[in-house]
Short mmCIF file of C-alpha atoms and ligand atoms in Angstrom, two decimals:
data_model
loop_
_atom_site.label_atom_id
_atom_site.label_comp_id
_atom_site.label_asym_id
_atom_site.label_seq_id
_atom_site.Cartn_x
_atom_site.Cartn_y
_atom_site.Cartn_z
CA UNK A 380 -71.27 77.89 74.76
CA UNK A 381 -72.46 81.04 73.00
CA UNK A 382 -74.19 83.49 75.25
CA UNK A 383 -77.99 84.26 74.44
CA UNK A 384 -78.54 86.92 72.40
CA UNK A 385 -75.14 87.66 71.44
CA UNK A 386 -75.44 88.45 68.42
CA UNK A 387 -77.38 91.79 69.48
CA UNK A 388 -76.07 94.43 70.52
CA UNK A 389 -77.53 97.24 72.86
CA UNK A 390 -76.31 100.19 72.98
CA UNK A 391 -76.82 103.52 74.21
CA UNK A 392 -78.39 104.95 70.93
CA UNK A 393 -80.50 102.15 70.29
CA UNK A 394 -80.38 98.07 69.47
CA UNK A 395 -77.54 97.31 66.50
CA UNK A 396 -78.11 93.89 64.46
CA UNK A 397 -74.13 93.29 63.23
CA UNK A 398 -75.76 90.75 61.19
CA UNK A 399 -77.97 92.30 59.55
CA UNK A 400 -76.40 95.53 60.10
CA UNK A 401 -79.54 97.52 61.00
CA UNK A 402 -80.38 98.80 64.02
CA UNK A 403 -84.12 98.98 65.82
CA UNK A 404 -85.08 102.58 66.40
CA UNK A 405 -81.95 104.36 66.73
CA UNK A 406 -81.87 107.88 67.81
CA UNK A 407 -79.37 109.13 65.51
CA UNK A 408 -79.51 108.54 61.50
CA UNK A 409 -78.79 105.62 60.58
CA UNK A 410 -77.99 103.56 56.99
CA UNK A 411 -80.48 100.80 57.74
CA UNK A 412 -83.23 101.54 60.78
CA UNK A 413 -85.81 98.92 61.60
CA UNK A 414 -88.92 101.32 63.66
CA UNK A 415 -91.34 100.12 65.94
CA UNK A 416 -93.62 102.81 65.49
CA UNK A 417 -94.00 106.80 64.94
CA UNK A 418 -93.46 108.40 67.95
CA UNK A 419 -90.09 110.46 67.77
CA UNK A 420 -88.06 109.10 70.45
CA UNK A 421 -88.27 105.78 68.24
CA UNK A 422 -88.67 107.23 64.53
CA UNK A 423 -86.30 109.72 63.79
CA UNK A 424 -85.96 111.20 60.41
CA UNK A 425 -82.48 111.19 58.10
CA UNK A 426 -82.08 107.24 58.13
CA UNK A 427 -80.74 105.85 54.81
CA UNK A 428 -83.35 103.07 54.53
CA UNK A 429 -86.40 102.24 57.00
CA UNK A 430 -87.78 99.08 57.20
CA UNK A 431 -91.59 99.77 59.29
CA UNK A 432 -95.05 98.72 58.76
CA UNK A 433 -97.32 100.67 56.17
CA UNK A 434 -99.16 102.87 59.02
CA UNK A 435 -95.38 103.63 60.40
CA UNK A 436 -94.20 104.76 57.01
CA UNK A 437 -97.27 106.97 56.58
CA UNK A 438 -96.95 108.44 60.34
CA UNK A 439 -92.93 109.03 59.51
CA UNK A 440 -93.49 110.29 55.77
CA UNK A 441 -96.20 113.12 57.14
CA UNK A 442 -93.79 113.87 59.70
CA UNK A 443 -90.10 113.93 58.14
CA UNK A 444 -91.26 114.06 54.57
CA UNK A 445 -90.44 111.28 52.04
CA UNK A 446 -88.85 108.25 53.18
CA UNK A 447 -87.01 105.49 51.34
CA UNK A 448 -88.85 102.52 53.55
CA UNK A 449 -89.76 99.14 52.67
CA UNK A 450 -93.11 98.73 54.10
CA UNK A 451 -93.38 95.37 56.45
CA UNK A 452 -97.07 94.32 56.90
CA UNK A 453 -97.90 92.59 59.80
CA UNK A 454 -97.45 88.61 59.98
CA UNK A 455 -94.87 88.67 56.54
CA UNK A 456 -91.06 87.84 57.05
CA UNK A 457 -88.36 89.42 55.17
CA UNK A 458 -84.53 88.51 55.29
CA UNK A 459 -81.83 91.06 56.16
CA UNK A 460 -78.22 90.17 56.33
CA UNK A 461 -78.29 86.89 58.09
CA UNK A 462 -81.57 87.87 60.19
CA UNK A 463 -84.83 86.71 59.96
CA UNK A 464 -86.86 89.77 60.72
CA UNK A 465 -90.45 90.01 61.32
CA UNK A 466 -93.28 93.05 62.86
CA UNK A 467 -96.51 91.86 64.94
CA UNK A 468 -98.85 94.06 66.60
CA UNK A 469 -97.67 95.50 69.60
CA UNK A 470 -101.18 97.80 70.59
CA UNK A 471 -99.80 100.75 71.25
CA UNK A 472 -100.66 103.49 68.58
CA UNK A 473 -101.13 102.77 64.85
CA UNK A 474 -98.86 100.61 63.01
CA UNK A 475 -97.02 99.91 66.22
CA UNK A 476 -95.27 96.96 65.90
CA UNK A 477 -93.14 94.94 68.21
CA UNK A 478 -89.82 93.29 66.03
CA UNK A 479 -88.94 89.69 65.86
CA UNK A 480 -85.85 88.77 65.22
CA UNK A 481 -84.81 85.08 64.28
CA UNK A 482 -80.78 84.14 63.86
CA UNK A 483 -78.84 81.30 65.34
CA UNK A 484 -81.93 79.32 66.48
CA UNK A 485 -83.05 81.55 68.84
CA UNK A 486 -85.46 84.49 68.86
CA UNK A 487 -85.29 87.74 70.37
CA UNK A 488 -88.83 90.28 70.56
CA UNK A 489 -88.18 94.23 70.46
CA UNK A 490 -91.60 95.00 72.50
CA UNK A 491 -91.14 98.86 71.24
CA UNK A 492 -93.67 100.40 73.25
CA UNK A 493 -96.84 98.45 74.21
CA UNK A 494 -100.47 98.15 76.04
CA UNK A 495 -102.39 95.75 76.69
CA UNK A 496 -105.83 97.11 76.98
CA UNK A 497 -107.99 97.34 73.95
CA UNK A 498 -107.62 100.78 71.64
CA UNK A 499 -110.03 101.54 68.91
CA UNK A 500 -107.48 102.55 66.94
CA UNK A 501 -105.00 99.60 66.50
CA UNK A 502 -104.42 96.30 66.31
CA UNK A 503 -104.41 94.15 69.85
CA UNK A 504 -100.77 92.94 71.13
CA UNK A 505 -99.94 89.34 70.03
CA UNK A 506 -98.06 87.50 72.73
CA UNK A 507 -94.57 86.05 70.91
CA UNK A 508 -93.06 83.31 72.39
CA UNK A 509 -89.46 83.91 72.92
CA UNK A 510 -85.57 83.34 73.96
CA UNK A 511 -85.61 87.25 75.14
CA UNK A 512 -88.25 89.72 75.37
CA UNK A 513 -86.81 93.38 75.13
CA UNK A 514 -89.94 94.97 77.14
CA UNK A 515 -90.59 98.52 77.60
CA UNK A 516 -90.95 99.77 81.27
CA UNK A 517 -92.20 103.38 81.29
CA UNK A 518 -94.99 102.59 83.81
CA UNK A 519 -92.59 100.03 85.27
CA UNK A 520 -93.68 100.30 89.14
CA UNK A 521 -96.28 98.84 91.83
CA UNK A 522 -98.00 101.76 91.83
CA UNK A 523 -99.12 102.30 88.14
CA UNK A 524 -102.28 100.45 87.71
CA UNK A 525 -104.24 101.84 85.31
CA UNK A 526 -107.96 102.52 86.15
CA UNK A 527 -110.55 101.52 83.28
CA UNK A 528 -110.72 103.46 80.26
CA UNK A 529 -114.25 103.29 80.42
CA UNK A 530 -114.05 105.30 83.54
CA UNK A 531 -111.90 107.93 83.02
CA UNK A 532 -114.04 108.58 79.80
CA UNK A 533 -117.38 108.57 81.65
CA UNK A 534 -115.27 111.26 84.00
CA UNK A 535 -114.85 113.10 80.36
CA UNK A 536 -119.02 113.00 79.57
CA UNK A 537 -119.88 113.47 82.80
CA UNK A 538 -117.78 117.25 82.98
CA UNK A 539 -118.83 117.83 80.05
CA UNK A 540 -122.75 117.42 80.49
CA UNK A 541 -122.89 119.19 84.27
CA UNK A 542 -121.40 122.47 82.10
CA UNK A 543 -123.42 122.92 79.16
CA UNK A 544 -121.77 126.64 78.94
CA UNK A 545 -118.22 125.73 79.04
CA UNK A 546 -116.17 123.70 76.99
CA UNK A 547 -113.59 120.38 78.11
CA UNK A 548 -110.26 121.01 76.67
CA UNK A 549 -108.53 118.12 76.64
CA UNK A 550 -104.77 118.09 76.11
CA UNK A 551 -103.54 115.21 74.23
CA UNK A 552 -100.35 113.89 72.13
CA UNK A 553 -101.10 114.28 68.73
CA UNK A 554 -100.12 110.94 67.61
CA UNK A 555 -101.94 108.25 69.27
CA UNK A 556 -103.25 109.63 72.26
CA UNK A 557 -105.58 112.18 70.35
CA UNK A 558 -106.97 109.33 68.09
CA UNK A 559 -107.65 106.86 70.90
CA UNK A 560 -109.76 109.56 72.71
CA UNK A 561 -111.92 110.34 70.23
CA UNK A 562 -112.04 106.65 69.05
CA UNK A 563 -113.13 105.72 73.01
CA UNK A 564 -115.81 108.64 72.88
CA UNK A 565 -117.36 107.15 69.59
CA UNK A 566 -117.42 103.67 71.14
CA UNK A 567 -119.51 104.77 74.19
CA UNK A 568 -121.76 106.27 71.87
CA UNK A 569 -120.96 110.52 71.92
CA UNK A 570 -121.68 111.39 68.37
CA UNK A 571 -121.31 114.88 68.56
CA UNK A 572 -119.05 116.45 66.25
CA UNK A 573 -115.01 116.90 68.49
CA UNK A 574 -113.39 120.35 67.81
CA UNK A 575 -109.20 119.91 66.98
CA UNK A 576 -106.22 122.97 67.33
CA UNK A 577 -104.86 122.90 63.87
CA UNK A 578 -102.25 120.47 65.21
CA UNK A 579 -104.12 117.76 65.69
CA UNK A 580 -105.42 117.75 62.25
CA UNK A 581 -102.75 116.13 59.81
CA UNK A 582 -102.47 112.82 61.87
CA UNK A 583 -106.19 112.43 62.22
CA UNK A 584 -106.53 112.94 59.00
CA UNK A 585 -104.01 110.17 58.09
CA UNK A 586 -105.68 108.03 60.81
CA UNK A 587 -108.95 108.22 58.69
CA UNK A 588 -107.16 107.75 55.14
CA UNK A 589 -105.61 104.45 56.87
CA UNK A 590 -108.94 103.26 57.43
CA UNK A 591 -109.84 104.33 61.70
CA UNK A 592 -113.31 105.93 61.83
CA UNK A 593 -112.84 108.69 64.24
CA UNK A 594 -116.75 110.42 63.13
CA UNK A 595 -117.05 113.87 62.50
CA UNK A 596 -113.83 116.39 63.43
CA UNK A 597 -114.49 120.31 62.76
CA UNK A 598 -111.14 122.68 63.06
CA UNK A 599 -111.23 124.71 66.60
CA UNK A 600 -109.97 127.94 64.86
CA UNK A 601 -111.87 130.25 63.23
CA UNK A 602 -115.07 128.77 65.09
CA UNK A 603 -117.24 131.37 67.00
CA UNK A 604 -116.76 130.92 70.64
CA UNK A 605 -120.68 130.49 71.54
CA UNK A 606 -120.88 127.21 69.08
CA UNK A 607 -117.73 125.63 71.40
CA UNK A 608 -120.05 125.50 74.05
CA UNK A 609 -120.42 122.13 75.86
CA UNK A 610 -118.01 121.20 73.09
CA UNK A 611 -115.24 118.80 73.46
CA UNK A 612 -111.90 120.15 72.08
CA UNK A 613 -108.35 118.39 71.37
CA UNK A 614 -105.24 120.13 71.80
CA UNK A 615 -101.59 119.57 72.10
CA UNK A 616 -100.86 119.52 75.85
CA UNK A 617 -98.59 122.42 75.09
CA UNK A 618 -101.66 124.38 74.06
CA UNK A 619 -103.47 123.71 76.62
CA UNK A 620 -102.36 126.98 78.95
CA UNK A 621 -101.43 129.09 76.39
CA UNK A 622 -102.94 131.84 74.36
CA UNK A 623 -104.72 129.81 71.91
CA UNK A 624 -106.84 128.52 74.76
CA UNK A 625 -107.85 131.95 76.10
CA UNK A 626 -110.75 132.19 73.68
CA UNK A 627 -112.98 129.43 74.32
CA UNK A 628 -115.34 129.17 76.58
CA UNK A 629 -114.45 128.85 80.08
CA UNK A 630 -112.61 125.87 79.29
CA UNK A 631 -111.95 123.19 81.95
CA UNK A 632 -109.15 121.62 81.16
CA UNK A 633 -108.25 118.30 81.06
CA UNK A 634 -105.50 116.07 80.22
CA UNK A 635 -105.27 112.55 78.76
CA UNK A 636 -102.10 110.53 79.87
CA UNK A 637 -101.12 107.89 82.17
CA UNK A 638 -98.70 110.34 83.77
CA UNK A 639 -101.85 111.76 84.98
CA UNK A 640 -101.77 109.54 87.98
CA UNK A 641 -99.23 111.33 89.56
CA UNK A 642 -101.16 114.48 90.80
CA UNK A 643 -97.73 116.75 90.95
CA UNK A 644 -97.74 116.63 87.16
CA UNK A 645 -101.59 117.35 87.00
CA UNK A 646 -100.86 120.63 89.11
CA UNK A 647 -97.86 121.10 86.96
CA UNK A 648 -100.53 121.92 83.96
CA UNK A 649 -103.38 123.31 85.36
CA UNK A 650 -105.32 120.18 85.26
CA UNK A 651 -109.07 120.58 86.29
CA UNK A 652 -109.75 116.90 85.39
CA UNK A 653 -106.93 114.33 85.03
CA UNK A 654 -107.71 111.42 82.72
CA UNK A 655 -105.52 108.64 83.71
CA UNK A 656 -105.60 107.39 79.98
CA UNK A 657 -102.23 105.75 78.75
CA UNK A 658 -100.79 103.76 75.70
CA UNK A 659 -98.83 101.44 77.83
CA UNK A 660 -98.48 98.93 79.45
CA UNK A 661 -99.80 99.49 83.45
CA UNK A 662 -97.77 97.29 86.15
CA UNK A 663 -99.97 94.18 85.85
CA UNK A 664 -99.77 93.96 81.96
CA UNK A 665 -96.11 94.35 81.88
CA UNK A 666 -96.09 91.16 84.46
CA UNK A 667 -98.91 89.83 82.95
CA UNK A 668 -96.93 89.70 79.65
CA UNK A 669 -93.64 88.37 80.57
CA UNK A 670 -95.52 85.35 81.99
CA UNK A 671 -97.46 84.96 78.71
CA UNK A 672 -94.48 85.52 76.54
CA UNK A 673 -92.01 83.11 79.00
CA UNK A 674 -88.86 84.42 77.60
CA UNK A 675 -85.62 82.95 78.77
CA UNK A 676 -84.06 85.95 79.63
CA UNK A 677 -85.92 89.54 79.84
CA UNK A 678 -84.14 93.17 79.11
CA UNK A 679 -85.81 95.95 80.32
CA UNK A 680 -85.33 99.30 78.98
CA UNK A 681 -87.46 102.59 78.74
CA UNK A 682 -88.10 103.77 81.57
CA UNK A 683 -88.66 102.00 85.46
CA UNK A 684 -85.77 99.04 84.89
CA UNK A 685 -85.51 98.27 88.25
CA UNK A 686 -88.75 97.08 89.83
CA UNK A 687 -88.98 95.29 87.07
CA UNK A 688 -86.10 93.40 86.91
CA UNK A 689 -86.33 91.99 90.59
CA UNK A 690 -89.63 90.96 90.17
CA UNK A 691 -88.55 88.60 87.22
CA UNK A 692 -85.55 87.92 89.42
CA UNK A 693 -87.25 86.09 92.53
CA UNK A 694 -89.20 84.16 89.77
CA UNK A 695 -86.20 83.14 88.37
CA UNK A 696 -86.51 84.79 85.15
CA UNK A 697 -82.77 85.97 84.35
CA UNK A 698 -83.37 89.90 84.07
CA UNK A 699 -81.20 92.82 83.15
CA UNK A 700 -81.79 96.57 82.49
CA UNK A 701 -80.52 98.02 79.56
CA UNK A 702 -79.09 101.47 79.12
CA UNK A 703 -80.91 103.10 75.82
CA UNK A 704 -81.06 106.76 75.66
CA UNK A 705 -83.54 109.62 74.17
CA UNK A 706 -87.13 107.97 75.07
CA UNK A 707 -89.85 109.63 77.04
CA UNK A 708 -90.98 112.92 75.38
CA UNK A 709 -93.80 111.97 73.62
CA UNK A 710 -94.71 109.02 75.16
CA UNK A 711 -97.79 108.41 77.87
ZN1 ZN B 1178 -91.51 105.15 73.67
ZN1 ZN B 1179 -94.54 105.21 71.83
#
């Protein structure tokens, strides 16, 4: 008998379909790319064709410039090759999708990169049923447990309002991350207008053309430094030490990112106030989802493969770690 999921193949520079001879997020250039979403370790630019949803496209095409992509909405099936390819939501930054693929009576789910939690800005995960579940595993260990979002942003307000004369600086990817932060601010109810480094802009902007009400943004730059008081202001995380940061108001800086449980790589930055804020998946959801999704087999790439893979092992869940290169950068 066949073996599960041969008709895959993994490999080092991302997943190749022989049969439909495409391959999901490479990280070199490609003829035919199928992308789970826009951040770079998965969407590279210089791919002949790229097959994404419409909010992937966008992110890619204000990022690499035009793209010749065939835009896959949510929920709709197209054919490649032999392959039977589909994108559901996969709640991890707009567009996001994770990638079904149907061939030889069995189906295998891509999980790209995902969360469980709820995120202003995208659409919720949809748990796929499945003969393998490809699952991320960046926070892939006991110890991440995310706290609640509603905390950490409380943490944010609460800084902000016991220093009317200073400013929170809070360092932020600029796809994704940013977005959610100001789209969790708006839902507890700060109205105020949020102050973005010239960075940020493009991507929010695109956010709010694709329909993500993110309330009123001003630039940073150019601003006079008394009307950034008790301000909140997005940066890159790069910025956040640097020169542009030197004239704003006493800034306490903060930093959004799951990473931020680990306090070495708060001291790393400077960070006054960690916000333990990430875009995926904590310890419990990753568990939490393989039991949801029952999958035959799991393969675990992206990051903490191990932990991972013994806990499905002594449930009896057949397990292996796969060996894909070029993730992490922008991802928290
Ligand atoms: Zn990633
Ligand atoms: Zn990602």
């Amino acid at each position: 008998m066949a073996k599960l999921g041969d008709w895959i193949d993994p490999q080092p520079s991302g997943i190749y379909i022989p049969s439909a001879d495409a391959w999901v997020d490479p990280s070199q250039p490609v003829p035919r790319a199928l992308v789970t979403h826009g951040h770079a370790d998965h969407a590279r630019g210089g791919h002949g064709e790229v097959w994404a949803t419409p909010e992937t496209l966008a992110i890619m095409e204000t990022r690499y410039g035009a793209q010749t992509g065939h835009p896959v909405a949510y929920g709709e099936t197209m054919r490649l090759g032999e392959v039977d390819i589909s994108f559901v939501p996969a709640g991890h930054v707009l567009g996001s999708a994770q990638i079904i693929l149907d061939h030889k009576g069995e189906r295998i789910v891509v999980s790209g990169d995902y969360k469980r939690r709820e995120d202003p800005t995208c659409a919720p995960f949809e748990v796929t049923p499945c003969d393998i579940f490809i699952t991320e595993a960046t926070f892939g260990l006991p110890v991440f447990r995310h706290p609640e979002t509603h905390d950490e942003i409380d943490k944010l307000l609460t800084a902000l309002r016991a220093n009317p004369t200073r400013c929170v600086l809070v360092g932020a990817y600029a796809l994704g991350k940013a977005q959610r932060v100001i789209g969790e601010l708006r839902r507890m109810g700060f109205d105020d207008p949020i102050y973005l480094h010239g960075a940020m802009q493009r991507l929010c902007d695109l956010y709010v053309e694709l329909g993500v009400e993110l309330g009123e943004l001003r630039p940073a730059t150019g601003v006079a430094k008394k009307e950034l008081e008790g301000r909140i202001i997005l940066c890159p995380p790069g910025a956040l030490n640097d020169r542009w940061s030197r004239r704003l108001p006493d800034p306490i800086t903060a930093m959004a990112s799951g990473w931020m449980r680990v306090r070495q790589r708060a001291v790393q930055r400077n960070v006054e106030l960690p916000l333990i804020l990430s875009d995926h998946a904590d310890w419990d959801e990753l568990t939490r989802t393989i039991r949801e999704v029952a999958p035959r087999e799991v393969w675990v790439t992206h990051g903490r493969e191990d932990a991972l893979v013994h806990w499905c092992s002594i449930r009896q869940i057949k397990a292996r770690a796969l060996d894909l290169v070029g993730f992490e950068d922008e991802d928290d």
